[in-house]
Coordinates of C-alpha atoms in Angstrom, one line a residue:
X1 CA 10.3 0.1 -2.4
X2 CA 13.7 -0.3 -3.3
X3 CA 14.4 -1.1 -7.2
X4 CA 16.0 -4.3 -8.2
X5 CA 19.6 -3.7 -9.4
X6 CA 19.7 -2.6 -13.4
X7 CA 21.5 -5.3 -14.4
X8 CA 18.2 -8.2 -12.7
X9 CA 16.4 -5.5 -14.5
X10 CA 18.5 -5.6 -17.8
X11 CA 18.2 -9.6 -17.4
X12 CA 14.5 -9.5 -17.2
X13 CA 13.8 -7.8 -20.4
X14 CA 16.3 -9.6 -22.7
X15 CA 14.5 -13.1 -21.4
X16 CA 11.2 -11.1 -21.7
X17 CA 11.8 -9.8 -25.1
X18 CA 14.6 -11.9 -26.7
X19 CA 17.0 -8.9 -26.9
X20 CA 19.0 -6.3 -24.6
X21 CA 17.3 -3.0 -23.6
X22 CA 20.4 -1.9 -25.9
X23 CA 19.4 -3.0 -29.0
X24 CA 15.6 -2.5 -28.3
X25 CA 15.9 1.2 -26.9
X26 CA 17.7 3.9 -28.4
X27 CA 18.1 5.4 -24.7
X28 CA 17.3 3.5 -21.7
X29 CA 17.6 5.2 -18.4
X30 CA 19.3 3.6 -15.8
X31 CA 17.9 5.2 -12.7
X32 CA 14.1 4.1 -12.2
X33 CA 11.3 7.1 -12.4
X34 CA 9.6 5.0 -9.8
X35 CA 9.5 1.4 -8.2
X36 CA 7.0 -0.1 -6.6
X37 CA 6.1 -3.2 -4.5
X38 CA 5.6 -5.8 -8.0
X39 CA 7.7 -3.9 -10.6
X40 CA 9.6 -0.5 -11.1
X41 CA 9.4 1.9 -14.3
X42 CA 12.4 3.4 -16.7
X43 CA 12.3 6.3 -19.1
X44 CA 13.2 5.1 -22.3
X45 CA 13.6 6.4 -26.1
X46 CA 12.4 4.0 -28.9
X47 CA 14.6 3.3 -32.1
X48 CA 12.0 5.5 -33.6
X49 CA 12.7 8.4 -31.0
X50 CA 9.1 8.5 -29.4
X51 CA 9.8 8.6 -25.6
X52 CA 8.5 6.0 -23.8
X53 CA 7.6 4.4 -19.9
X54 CA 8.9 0.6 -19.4
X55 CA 7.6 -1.2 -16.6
X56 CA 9.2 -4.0 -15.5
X57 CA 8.2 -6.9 -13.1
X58 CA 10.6 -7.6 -10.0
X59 CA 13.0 -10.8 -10.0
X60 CA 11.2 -13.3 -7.9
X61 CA 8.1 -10.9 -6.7
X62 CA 5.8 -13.8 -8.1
X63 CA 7.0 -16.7 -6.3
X64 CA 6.8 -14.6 -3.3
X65 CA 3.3 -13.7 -3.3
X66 CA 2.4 -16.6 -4.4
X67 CA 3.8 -18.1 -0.8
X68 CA 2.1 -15.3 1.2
X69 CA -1.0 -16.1 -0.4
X70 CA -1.1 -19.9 1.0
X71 CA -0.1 -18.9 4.1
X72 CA -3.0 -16.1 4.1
X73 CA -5.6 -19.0 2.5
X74 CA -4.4 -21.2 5.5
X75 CA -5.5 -17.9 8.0
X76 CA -8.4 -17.1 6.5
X77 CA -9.7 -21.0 6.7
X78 CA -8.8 -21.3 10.2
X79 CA -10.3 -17.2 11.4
X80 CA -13.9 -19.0 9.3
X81 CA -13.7 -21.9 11.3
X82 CA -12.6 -20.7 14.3
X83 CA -13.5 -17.1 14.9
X84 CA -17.0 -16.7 15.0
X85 CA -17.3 -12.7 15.1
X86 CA -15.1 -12.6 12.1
X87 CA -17.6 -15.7 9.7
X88 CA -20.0 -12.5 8.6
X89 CA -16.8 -11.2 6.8
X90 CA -16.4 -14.4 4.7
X91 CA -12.3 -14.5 4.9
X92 CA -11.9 -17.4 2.6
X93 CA -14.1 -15.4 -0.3
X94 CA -12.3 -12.3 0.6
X95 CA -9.2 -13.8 -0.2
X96 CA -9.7 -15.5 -3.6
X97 CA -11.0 -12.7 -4.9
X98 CA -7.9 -10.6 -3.5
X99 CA -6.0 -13.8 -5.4
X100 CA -7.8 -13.4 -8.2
X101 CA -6.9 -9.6 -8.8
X102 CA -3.6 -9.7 -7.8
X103 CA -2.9 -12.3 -9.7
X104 CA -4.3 -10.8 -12.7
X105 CA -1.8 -7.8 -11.6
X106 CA 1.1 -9.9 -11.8
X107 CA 0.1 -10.3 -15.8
X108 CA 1.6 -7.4 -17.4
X109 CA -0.2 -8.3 -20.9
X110 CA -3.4 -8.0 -19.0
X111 CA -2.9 -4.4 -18.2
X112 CA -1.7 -4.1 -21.9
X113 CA -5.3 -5.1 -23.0
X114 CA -6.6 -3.1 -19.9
X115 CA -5.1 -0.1 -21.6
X116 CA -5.9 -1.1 -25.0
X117 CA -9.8 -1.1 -24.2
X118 CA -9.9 1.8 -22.3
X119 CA -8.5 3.9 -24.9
X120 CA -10.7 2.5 -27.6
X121 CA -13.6 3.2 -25.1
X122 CA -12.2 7.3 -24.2
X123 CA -11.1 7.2 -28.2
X124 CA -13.1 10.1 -28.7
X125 CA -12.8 12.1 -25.5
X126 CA -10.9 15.1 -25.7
X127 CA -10.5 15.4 -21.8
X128 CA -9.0 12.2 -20.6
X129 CA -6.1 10.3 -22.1
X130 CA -4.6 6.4 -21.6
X131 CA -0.8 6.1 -22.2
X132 CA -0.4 3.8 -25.6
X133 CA 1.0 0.9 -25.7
X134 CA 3.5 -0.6 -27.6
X135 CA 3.0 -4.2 -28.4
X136 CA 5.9 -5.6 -29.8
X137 CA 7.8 -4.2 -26.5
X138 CA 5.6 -6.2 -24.0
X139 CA 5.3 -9.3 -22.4
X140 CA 3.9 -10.9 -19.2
X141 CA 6.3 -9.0 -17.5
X142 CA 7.3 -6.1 -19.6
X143 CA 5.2 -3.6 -20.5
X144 CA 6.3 -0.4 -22.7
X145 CA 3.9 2.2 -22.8
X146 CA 3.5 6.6 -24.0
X147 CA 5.2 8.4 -21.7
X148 CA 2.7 11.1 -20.1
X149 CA 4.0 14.4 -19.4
X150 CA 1.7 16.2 -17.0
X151 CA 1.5 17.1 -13.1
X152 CA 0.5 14.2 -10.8
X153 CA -2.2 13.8 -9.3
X154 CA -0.6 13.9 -5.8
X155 CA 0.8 17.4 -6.7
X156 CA -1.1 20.2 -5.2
X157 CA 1.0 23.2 -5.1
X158 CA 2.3 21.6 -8.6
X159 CA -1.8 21.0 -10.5
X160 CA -2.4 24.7 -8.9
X161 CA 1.0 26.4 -10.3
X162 CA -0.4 24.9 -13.8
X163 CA -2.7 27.2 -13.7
X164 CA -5.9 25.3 -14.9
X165 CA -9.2 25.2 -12.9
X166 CA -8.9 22.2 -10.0
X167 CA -12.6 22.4 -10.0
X168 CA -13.1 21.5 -13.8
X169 CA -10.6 18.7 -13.6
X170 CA -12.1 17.1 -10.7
X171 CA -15.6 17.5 -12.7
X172 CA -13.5 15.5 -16.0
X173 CA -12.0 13.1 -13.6
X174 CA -15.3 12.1 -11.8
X175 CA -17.4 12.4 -15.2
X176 CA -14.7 9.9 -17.0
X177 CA -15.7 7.4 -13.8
X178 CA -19.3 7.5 -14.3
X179 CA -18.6 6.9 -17.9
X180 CA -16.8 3.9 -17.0
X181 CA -18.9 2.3 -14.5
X182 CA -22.9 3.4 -16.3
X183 CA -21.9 3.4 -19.4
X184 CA -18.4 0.9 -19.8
X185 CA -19.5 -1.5 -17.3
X186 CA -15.2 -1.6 -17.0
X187 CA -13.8 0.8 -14.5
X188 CA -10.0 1.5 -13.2
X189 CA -10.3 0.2 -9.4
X190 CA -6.9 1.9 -8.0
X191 CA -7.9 5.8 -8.4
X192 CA -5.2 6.8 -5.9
X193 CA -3.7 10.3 -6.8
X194 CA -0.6 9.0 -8.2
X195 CA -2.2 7.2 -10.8
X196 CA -3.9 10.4 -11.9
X197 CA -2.2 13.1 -13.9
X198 CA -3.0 16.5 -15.2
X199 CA -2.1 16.5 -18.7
X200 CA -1.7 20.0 -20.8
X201 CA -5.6 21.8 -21.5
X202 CA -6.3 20.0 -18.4
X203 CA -7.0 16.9 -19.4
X204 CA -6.8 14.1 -17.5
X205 CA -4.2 11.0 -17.9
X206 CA -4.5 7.8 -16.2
X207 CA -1.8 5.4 -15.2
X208 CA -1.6 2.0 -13.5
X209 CA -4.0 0.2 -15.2
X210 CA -3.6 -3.2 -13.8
X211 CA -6.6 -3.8 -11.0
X212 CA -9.7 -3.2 -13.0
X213 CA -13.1 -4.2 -12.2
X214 CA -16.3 -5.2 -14.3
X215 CA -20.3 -5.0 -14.0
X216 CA -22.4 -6.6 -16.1
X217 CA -25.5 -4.5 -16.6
X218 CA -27.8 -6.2 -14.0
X219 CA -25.0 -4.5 -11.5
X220 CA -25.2 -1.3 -13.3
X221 CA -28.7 -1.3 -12.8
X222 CA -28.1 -2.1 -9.0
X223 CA -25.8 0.6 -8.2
X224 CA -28.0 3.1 -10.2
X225 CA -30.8 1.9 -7.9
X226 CA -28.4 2.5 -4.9
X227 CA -27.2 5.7 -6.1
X228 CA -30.9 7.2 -6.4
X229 CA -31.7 5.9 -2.8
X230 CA -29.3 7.7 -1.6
X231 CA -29.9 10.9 -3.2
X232 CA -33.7 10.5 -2.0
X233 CA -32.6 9.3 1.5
X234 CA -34.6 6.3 0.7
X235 CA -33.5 4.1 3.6
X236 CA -36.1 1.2 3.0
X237 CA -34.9 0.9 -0.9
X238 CA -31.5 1.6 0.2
X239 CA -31.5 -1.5 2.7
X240 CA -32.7 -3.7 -0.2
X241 CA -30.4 -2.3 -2.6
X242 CA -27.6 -3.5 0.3
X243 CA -29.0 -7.1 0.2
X244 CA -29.5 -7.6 -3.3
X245 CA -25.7 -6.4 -4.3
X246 CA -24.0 -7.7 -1.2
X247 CA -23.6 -11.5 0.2
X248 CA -25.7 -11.5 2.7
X249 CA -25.3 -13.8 5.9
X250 CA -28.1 -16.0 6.7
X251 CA -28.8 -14.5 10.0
X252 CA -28.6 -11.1 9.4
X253 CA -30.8 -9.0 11.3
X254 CA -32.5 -6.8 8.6
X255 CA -34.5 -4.1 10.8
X256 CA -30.5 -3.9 12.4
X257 CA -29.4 -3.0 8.9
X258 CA -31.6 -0.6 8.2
X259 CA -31.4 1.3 11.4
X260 CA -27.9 1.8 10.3
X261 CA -28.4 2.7 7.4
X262 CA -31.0 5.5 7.9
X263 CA -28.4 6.9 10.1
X264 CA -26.0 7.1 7.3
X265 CA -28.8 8.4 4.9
X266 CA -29.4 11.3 7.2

């Protein structure tokens, strides 16, 4: 996405913060490491010399999904009401919970906390590492954070040139997600490779922190259960594992459901 002009991005943090990147940042780079669709990210140094990340939010970017989103609420009603193949899919649920996280998104001191309790939960893994954050220097739509120095995640020739086993960081990456799902119930819900870096000793860095998802431990319990049917090709347990986690429409046709699903299971 193109980034917003420094000076809108200038603007933003002396409103956000009550004083210009100048006298908040020692350094403050003016070309964007990266800028996407809701806010773009500038190296930075701090008065104290750390080097820091500082993400800020896009002029305007929340008025404007907060239009598309009634327009999509008014297209969802009318494909329920109207569009019979498409009910089973439930648009209108769909899309306040696609409200509900994007929204969340758009509230930069959520991901601060987002951060802040997945590094207390990892405090004591060695492997995988959450950039810190640096409260005083945030806001709703500021958000200065570590700056990670690594290889991303969407750098193959790069990770392989580090010369660390891809294997064992795959293993640390997909360990760190069964930690957070069986034994966080919190989890990062926007793995993409960008948002994963390889960190020096291999460890593994996570960015991006602001779509998360939570399971209580009735859930946990249910995707265990669905996990292990799966495993065992259990298609019966498998189908009620479906229909006990999922919303399921009043006319579904069960024995339809599980012929699909021993097809998948084999």
């Amino acid at each position: 996405t193109p980034p917003d002009p420094l000076e809108t991005i200038k603007e933003s943090i002396k409103v956000e913060l009550g004083k210009s990147a100048d006298e908040l940042f020692a350094e403050f780079n003016d070309k964007p490491l990266a800028s996407a669709s809701i806010g773009q990210v500038h190296q930075a140094k701090l008065l104290t010399g750390q080097q820091v990340v500082v993400k800020v939010q896009r002029a305007g970017i929340e008025t404007k999904i907060l239009g598309d989103l009634d327009i999509m609420a008014v297209l969802a009603d009318l494909a329920q009401k109207h569009v019979s193949y498409l009910r089973a899919y439930q648009p209108a649920s769909t899309l306040r919970e696609f409200r509900r996280t994007l929204l969340n998104e758009l509230d930069f001191s959520s991901e601060k906390r987002n951060l802040e309790e997945f590094a207390e939960n990892f405090g004591k893994e060695k492997c995988v590492h959450f950039p810190m954050v640096y409260p005083d220097l945030c806001s709703r739509r500021v958000l200065t954070m570590e700056m990670l120095v690594g290889v991303s995640g969407e750098d193959i020739p790069g990770m392989k040139g580090a010369g660390f086993d891809l294997n064992e960081f795959a293993q640390r990456g997909a360990n760190m997600y069964l930690d957070m799902i069986f034994r966080d119930g919190f989890y990062h819900a926007d793995p993409h490779p960008g948002n994963l870096m390889m960190l020096p000793g291999g460890v593994v860095g996570v960015l991006d922190c602001g779509m998360v998802g939570r399971l209580d431990e009735t859930m946990r319990e249910e995707v265990e259960a669905l996990l292990i049917s799966i495993i065992s090709k259990d298609a019966v347990e498998l189908t009620d594992s479906v229909m006990r986690l999922g919303s399921v429409p009043a006319d579904l046709d069960r024995d339809e459901l599980r012929a699909e699903i021993s097809n998948f299971v084999s």
